[in-house]
Amino acid sequence: MDHGFSDEPLADWTLVEVDRRLLGQKTGPQGFGFVMLLKFFELEARFARGVADFPAGAVSYVADQLGTTASALDAYDFSGRTSKRHRVQIRAAFGFREFSLADEAVLAEWLAREVCPREVRDGALAEALLGRCRQLRIEPPARTSRIVGAGRAAFEQKFCTDVAARLGPGGVARLEAVVADGTAGWLLAMLKADPGPAGLESWLIEVEKLSAAQTVGLPGDLFSGISEKVVGAWRARAARMYPSDFWDTPRPVRLTLLAELCHQRSAEITDSLVDLLLLLVLKINTSAVRKVEKELTEDLQRVQGKTALLFKLAETVVGHPDGTVRDVVFPVVSERKLKQLVQEARANETVFQGKVRTVLRNSYSNHYRRMLPALLSVLRFRCHNTAFRPIMDAIVLLKR
């Protein structure tokens, strides 16, 4: 019979000798219900609450093995006294025990210590909780949301307390200045703002943002042991808040939110600064190339007779596509004249590159030079490649 699921799950619902031994003399709907509870518990380490919990095809597959019909399971009461006795027997068979009120506090503390520092989704926390219950051989509670909520609350309380302690009095004062009256609208809005279009002014604004974030002076180990996933969730929460919202939260929470915002924004602004720098260099180079190309094109047009010569050459080649160069081209434009054109073009390439470098230097000296001191004031450069050691030495020299 086709039960609507693959061969692999069939093995999970196949009755073996130990299953039939536990079934004993139970027959009819009671025996059917017992077997379904038994096999489900073997797979999930928890009890099914009704027929809807079973996978498609499992009921009819087990019914065939018991010599009954799938509809016979409708008469089994999953919350009745018989079902409760069955649960006791199944727990004993697998070495499990019922969940107790004392387990709730222990599991919430375990979640806060082991899982919450690296996970933010309720589903992931609930899944970890079920896995822990299975490991400890405890039947999980019917509802896990309360334990998940208690674990998250305990984690956040300890997390915020630890952050405030690591900040110290000076760090606390600098962070609270971010949302203090008078500076709140400017500093907080600046930290949240995205970079503008590529250009020197946008670049300098990003430098100012990074400098403002760096003045907070966050310790390097402020979020040690906490995953980037969790840090990112707190940063996203802080990004949606106004200055007044921060003051409405408890102080440890407020400090943690602000610290997360400054920490994450420092990394993001650094990335945007590097991106803008690359775009600026590309923009300066492209502009220089276009300017030099225009100048050289105008010079080319001023050379008397060169355009007409090229026209005659093109006309001859199109008119005699099957002819040889010596028979068709050289009578129109001599070999000596063509060699002169090639030499001139090669010389022009050298001139072109030299002019591009000159325009680049002029653009930097006259307009973009302002970005270098700002760049060196907020970014730290590291490189272990010895080939770039001269560049690193030059950066140290410029800073000094």
Coordinates of C-alpha atoms in Angstrom, one line a residue:
M1 CA 0.0 0.0 0.0
D2 CA 1.2 3.5 -0.8
H3 CA 1.3 5.4 2.5
G4 CA 2.3 8.8 1.0
F5 CA 5.9 9.0 2.4
S6 CA 9.4 7.8 1.4
D7 CA 11.0 4.5 2.5
E8 CA 13.3 6.2 5.0
P9 CA 10.5 7.3 7.4
L10 CA 8.9 3.9 7.1
A11 CA 11.7 2.4 9.2
D12 CA 10.9 5.0 11.9
W13 CA 7.3 3.6 12.2
T14 CA 8.1 0.0 11.7
L15 CA 7.2 -2.1 14.9
V16 CA 10.1 -4.1 16.2
E17 CA 10.2 -6.8 18.9
V18 CA 10.7 -4.4 21.8
D19 CA 7.7 -2.4 20.6
R20 CA 5.4 -5.4 20.5
R21 CA 6.7 -6.5 23.9
L22 CA 5.7 -3.1 25.4
L23 CA 2.3 -3.3 23.6
G24 CA 1.6 -6.6 25.4
Q25 CA -2.1 -7.5 25.5
K26 CA -3.4 -4.0 24.5
T27 CA -5.8 -4.3 21.6
G28 CA -8.2 -2.1 19.6
P29 CA -8.0 1.7 19.7
Q30 CA -6.1 1.6 23.0
G31 CA -3.3 -0.6 21.6
F32 CA -3.3 1.5 18.4
G33 CA -3.0 4.7 20.4
F34 CA -0.3 3.3 22.6
V35 CA 1.9 2.3 19.7
M36 CA 1.5 5.7 18.0
L37 CA 2.5 7.5 21.3
L38 CA 5.4 5.1 21.7
K39 CA 6.8 5.5 18.2
F40 CA 6.3 9.3 18.2
F41 CA 8.1 9.6 21.6
E42 CA 11.0 7.5 20.3
L43 CA 11.4 10.0 17.4
E44 CA 10.6 13.3 19.1
A45 CA 11.3 12.7 22.9
R46 CA 7.8 14.2 23.6
F47 CA 4.2 13.0 23.3
A48 CA 1.8 13.7 20.5
R49 CA -1.2 15.7 21.5
G50 CA -3.4 14.3 18.8
V51 CA -3.6 12.6 15.4
A52 CA -2.6 15.9 13.7
D53 CA 0.9 15.6 15.1
F54 CA 1.7 12.4 13.2
P55 CA 3.3 12.6 9.7
A56 CA 1.2 11.9 6.6
G57 CA 0.9 8.1 6.0
A58 CA 2.2 7.1 9.5
V59 CA -1.2 6.2 10.9
S60 CA -2.2 3.9 8.0
Y61 CA 1.2 2.3 7.9
V62 CA 1.0 1.4 11.6
A63 CA -2.6 0.3 11.2
D64 CA -1.6 -2.2 8.6
Q65 CA 1.0 -3.7 10.9
L66 CA -1.6 -4.0 13.7
G67 CA -4.2 -5.5 11.3
T68 CA -6.7 -2.6 11.8
T69 CA -7.8 0.6 10.0
A70 CA -6.5 4.1 10.3
S71 CA -10.0 5.3 11.4
A72 CA -9.7 3.2 14.5
L73 CA -7.4 5.8 16.0
D74 CA -10.2 8.3 16.2
A75 CA -11.6 6.4 19.2
Y76 CA -8.4 6.9 21.2
D77 CA -8.5 9.8 23.8
F78 CA -5.1 11.4 23.8
S79 CA -5.9 13.3 27.1
G80 CA -7.8 10.5 28.9
R81 CA -6.8 8.4 31.9
T82 CA -5.8 5.5 29.7
S83 CA -3.5 7.8 27.7
K84 CA -1.9 9.0 31.0
R85 CA -1.1 5.4 32.0
H86 CA 0.4 4.8 28.6
R87 CA 2.6 7.8 29.0
V88 CA 3.9 6.6 32.4
Q89 CA 4.8 3.3 30.8
I90 CA 6.5 4.9 27.8
R91 CA 8.5 7.3 30.0
A92 CA 9.8 4.4 32.1
A93 CA 10.7 2.4 28.9
F94 CA 12.9 5.3 27.7
G95 CA 14.2 6.3 31.1
F96 CA 12.5 9.7 31.0
R97 CA 10.7 11.6 33.8
E98 CA 8.0 14.2 33.9
F99 CA 8.8 17.9 33.7
S100 CA 8.7 19.7 37.1
L101 CA 8.5 23.3 38.3
A102 CA 12.1 23.1 39.4
D103 CA 13.2 22.2 35.9
E104 CA 11.8 25.4 34.6
A105 CA 14.3 27.6 36.5
V106 CA 17.2 25.3 35.7
L107 CA 16.5 25.2 32.0
A108 CA 15.9 29.0 31.8
E109 CA 19.3 29.5 33.4
W110 CA 20.9 27.1 30.9
L111 CA 19.3 28.9 28.0
A112 CA 20.6 32.3 29.3
R113 CA 24.1 30.9 29.8
E114 CA 24.6 28.7 26.8
V115 CA 22.2 29.6 24.0
C116 CA 21.1 33.2 24.3
P117 CA 24.6 34.6 23.8
R118 CA 24.6 33.2 20.3
E119 CA 20.9 33.0 19.2
V120 CA 18.1 35.5 18.9
R121 CA 15.2 33.7 17.3
D122 CA 12.5 32.2 19.6
G123 CA 12.3 29.2 17.3
A124 CA 16.1 28.5 17.7
L125 CA 15.8 28.9 21.5
A126 CA 12.8 26.6 21.7
E127 CA 14.6 24.0 19.6
A128 CA 17.7 24.1 21.8
L129 CA 15.4 23.7 24.9
L130 CA 13.8 20.6 23.5
G131 CA 17.3 19.2 22.7
R132 CA 18.4 19.9 26.2
C133 CA 15.3 18.1 27.7
R134 CA 16.1 15.1 25.5
Q135 CA 19.7 15.1 26.7
L136 CA 18.6 15.2 30.4
R137 CA 15.8 12.7 29.7
I138 CA 13.0 15.0 30.8
E139 CA 9.7 15.1 29.0
P140 CA 9.5 18.7 27.7
P141 CA 6.6 21.0 28.8
A142 CA 3.7 21.4 26.5
R143 CA 4.5 25.1 26.1
T144 CA 8.1 26.3 25.9
S145 CA 7.5 30.0 25.5
R146 CA 7.6 30.8 29.2
I147 CA 10.9 29.2 29.7
V148 CA 12.3 30.8 26.5
G149 CA 11.1 34.2 27.8
A150 CA 12.6 33.7 31.2
G151 CA 15.9 32.6 29.7
R152 CA 16.1 35.6 27.4
A153 CA 15.2 38.0 30.3
A154 CA 17.9 36.5 32.5
F155 CA 20.5 36.7 29.7
E156 CA 19.6 40.3 28.9
Q157 CA 19.9 41.3 32.5
K158 CA 23.3 39.8 33.0
F159 CA 24.5 41.0 29.5
C160 CA 23.5 44.6 30.2
T161 CA 25.0 44.5 33.7
D162 CA 28.3 43.1 32.3
V163 CA 28.4 45.8 29.6
A164 CA 27.9 48.6 32.1
A165 CA 30.6 47.2 34.4
R166 CA 33.1 46.9 31.5
L167 CA 32.4 50.4 30.3
G168 CA 33.4 52.0 33.6
P169 CA 32.4 55.4 34.8
G170 CA 34.2 57.2 32.0
G171 CA 32.6 55.1 29.3
V172 CA 29.2 55.4 30.8
A173 CA 29.5 59.2 30.8
R174 CA 30.7 59.3 27.2
L175 CA 27.9 57.0 26.0
E176 CA 25.1 58.9 27.8
A177 CA 26.5 62.1 26.2
V178 CA 25.4 60.7 22.8
V179 CA 21.7 61.2 23.8
A180 CA 22.2 64.1 26.2
D181 CA 20.2 67.3 25.7
G182 CA 21.7 69.6 23.1
T183 CA 23.8 66.9 21.3
A184 CA 21.2 64.2 20.8
G185 CA 19.7 65.3 17.5
W186 CA 23.0 65.9 15.9
L187 CA 25.2 63.0 17.2
L188 CA 22.6 60.2 17.2
A189 CA 21.2 61.2 13.8
M190 CA 24.7 61.4 12.4
L191 CA 25.6 57.9 13.6
K192 CA 22.4 56.4 12.0
A193 CA 22.7 58.2 8.7
D194 CA 23.8 56.3 5.6
P195 CA 26.7 57.6 3.4
G196 CA 25.9 60.0 0.6
P197 CA 27.0 59.8 -3.0
A198 CA 30.7 59.3 -3.7
G199 CA 32.6 62.6 -3.3
L200 CA 35.0 64.4 -1.1
E201 CA 32.3 66.0 1.1
S202 CA 30.5 62.7 1.6
W203 CA 33.8 61.1 2.5
L204 CA 34.7 63.8 5.1
I205 CA 31.2 63.4 6.6
E206 CA 31.8 59.7 7.1
V207 CA 35.2 60.5 8.7
E208 CA 33.4 62.8 11.1
K209 CA 30.9 60.0 12.0
L210 CA 33.7 57.5 12.6
S211 CA 35.6 60.0 14.7
A212 CA 32.5 60.7 16.8
A213 CA 31.9 57.0 17.4
Q214 CA 35.6 56.5 18.3
T215 CA 35.5 59.2 20.9
V216 CA 33.2 57.0 23.0
G217 CA 36.2 54.8 23.5
L218 CA 34.5 51.4 23.8
P219 CA 36.7 48.6 25.3
G220 CA 37.8 45.9 22.9
D221 CA 36.3 43.1 25.0
L222 CA 33.0 44.8 25.5
F223 CA 31.0 42.1 23.7
S224 CA 33.3 39.1 24.2
G225 CA 31.5 35.8 24.1
I226 CA 28.5 37.3 22.3
S227 CA 27.8 36.4 18.7
E228 CA 27.6 39.0 15.9
K229 CA 24.0 37.8 15.4
V230 CA 23.1 39.0 18.9
V231 CA 25.1 42.2 18.6
G232 CA 23.4 42.9 15.3
A233 CA 19.9 42.4 16.8
W234 CA 20.6 45.0 19.5
R235 CA 22.1 47.4 17.0
A236 CA 18.9 47.1 14.9
R237 CA 16.8 47.8 17.9
A238 CA 18.9 50.9 18.8
A239 CA 18.7 52.2 15.2
R240 CA 14.9 52.4 15.5
M241 CA 14.9 54.4 18.7
Y242 CA 14.8 58.2 19.2
P243 CA 16.7 59.9 22.0
S244 CA 13.7 60.0 24.3
D245 CA 13.2 56.2 23.8
F246 CA 16.7 55.6 25.2
W247 CA 15.9 57.6 28.3
D248 CA 12.7 55.5 28.8
T249 CA 14.7 52.3 29.2
P250 CA 16.6 51.1 32.4
R251 CA 20.1 52.5 32.5
P252 CA 22.0 49.2 31.9
V253 CA 19.7 48.5 28.9
R254 CA 20.2 52.1 27.6
L255 CA 24.0 51.8 27.9
T256 CA 24.0 48.4 26.1
L257 CA 21.9 49.7 23.2
L258 CA 24.1 52.8 22.8
A259 CA 27.3 50.7 23.0
E260 CA 25.9 48.3 20.4
L261 CA 25.0 51.1 18.1
C262 CA 28.4 52.8 18.4
H263 CA 30.3 49.5 18.0
Q264 CA 28.4 48.3 14.9
R265 CA 28.3 51.7 13.3
S266 CA 32.1 52.1 13.7
A267 CA 32.6 48.9 11.7
E268 CA 30.0 49.8 9.1
I269 CA 31.3 53.4 8.7
T270 CA 34.8 52.0 8.3
D271 CA 33.6 49.8 5.5
S272 CA 31.8 52.6 3.9
L273 CA 34.9 54.8 4.2
V274 CA 37.0 52.2 2.3
D275 CA 34.3 51.8 -0.3
L276 CA 34.0 55.6 -0.8
L277 CA 37.8 55.9 -1.0
L278 CA 37.9 53.3 -3.8
L279 CA 35.1 55.1 -5.6
L280 CA 36.9 58.4 -5.2
V281 CA 40.1 57.1 -6.6
L282 CA 38.2 55.6 -9.5
K283 CA 36.3 58.8 -10.0
I284 CA 39.5 60.9 -10.0
N285 CA 41.3 58.5 -12.4
T286 CA 38.3 58.3 -14.8
S287 CA 38.0 62.1 -14.8
A288 CA 41.7 62.5 -15.5
V289 CA 41.6 59.9 -18.4
R290 CA 38.6 61.7 -20.0
K291 CA 40.3 65.1 -19.7
V292 CA 43.5 63.9 -21.3
E293 CA 41.7 61.9 -24.0
K294 CA 39.8 65.1 -25.0
E295 CA 43.0 67.1 -25.1
L296 CA 44.9 64.5 -27.2
T297 CA 41.9 64.2 -29.6
E298 CA 41.9 67.9 -30.2
D299 CA 45.7 67.8 -30.8
L300 CA 45.2 65.0 -33.3
Q301 CA 42.6 66.9 -35.2
R302 CA 44.9 69.9 -35.4
V303 CA 47.6 67.9 -37.3
Q304 CA 47.1 68.9 -40.9
G305 CA 46.2 66.2 -43.4
K306 CA 46.0 63.4 -40.9
T307 CA 42.2 63.0 -41.0
A308 CA 42.2 63.1 -44.8
L309 CA 45.0 60.5 -44.9
L310 CA 43.1 58.1 -42.7
F311 CA 39.9 58.6 -44.8
K312 CA 41.9 57.8 -48.0
L313 CA 43.3 54.7 -46.3
A314 CA 39.9 53.5 -45.2
E315 CA 38.3 54.1 -48.6
T316 CA 41.1 52.1 -50.3
V317 CA 40.8 49.1 -48.0
V318 CA 37.0 49.0 -48.3
G319 CA 37.2 49.3 -52.1
H320 CA 39.8 46.4 -52.5
P321 CA 39.0 43.9 -49.7
D322 CA 40.8 41.1 -51.4
G323 CA 44.0 42.9 -52.3
T324 CA 47.4 42.8 -50.5
V325 CA 48.6 45.7 -48.4
R326 CA 51.7 46.2 -50.7
D327 CA 49.6 46.3 -53.9
V328 CA 46.6 48.3 -52.6
V329 CA 47.6 50.4 -49.5
F330 CA 51.2 51.4 -50.1
P331 CA 50.4 53.2 -53.4
V332 CA 47.9 55.4 -51.5
V333 CA 49.9 55.8 -48.2
S334 CA 53.6 55.0 -48.3
E335 CA 55.1 52.4 -46.0
R336 CA 57.4 55.1 -44.6
K337 CA 54.4 57.3 -43.8
L338 CA 52.6 54.5 -42.0
K339 CA 55.7 53.7 -39.9
Q340 CA 55.8 57.3 -38.9
L341 CA 52.1 57.1 -37.8
V342 CA 52.9 54.0 -35.7
Q343 CA 55.8 55.6 -34.0
E344 CA 53.8 58.7 -33.3
A345 CA 50.9 56.6 -31.8
R346 CA 53.4 54.8 -29.5
A347 CA 54.9 58.1 -28.4
N348 CA 51.4 59.4 -27.8
E349 CA 50.6 56.5 -25.4
T350 CA 53.6 57.4 -23.3
V351 CA 52.5 61.0 -23.3
F352 CA 49.0 60.0 -22.5
Q353 CA 50.0 58.1 -19.4
G354 CA 52.2 60.9 -18.3
K355 CA 49.5 63.5 -18.7
V356 CA 47.0 61.3 -16.8
R357 CA 49.4 61.2 -13.9
T358 CA 49.9 64.9 -14.0
V359 CA 46.1 65.5 -13.9
L360 CA 45.7 63.0 -11.1
R361 CA 48.4 64.9 -9.0
N362 CA 46.8 68.3 -9.8
S363 CA 43.3 67.0 -8.7
Y364 CA 44.7 65.6 -5.5
S365 CA 46.8 68.7 -4.7
N366 CA 44.0 71.2 -5.5
H367 CA 40.9 69.5 -4.1
Y368 CA 41.3 66.0 -2.6
R369 CA 44.3 66.6 -0.5
R370 CA 42.0 67.5 2.5
M371 CA 41.0 63.8 2.8
L372 CA 44.5 62.4 3.7
P373 CA 44.9 63.9 7.2
A374 CA 41.2 62.9 8.0
L375 CA 41.9 59.4 6.7
L376 CA 45.0 58.9 8.8
S377 CA 43.2 60.2 11.9
V378 CA 40.5 57.6 12.0
L379 CA 41.7 54.5 10.1
R380 CA 44.4 52.0 11.2
F381 CA 46.2 50.2 8.4
R382 CA 47.7 46.7 8.8
C383 CA 49.5 44.5 6.3
H384 CA 51.7 41.5 6.7
N385 CA 52.7 41.3 3.0
T386 CA 56.4 42.5 2.8
A387 CA 55.8 43.7 -0.7
F388 CA 53.7 46.6 0.6
R389 CA 56.1 47.4 3.5
P390 CA 57.2 50.7 1.8
I391 CA 53.5 51.8 1.7
M392 CA 53.1 51.0 5.4
D393 CA 56.3 52.9 6.2
A394 CA 55.0 55.9 4.2
I395 CA 51.7 55.9 6.2
V396 CA 53.7 55.9 9.4
L397 CA 55.8 58.8 8.1
L398 CA 52.7 60.8 7.1
K399 CA 51.1 60.3 10.5
R400 CA 54.3 61.4 12.2

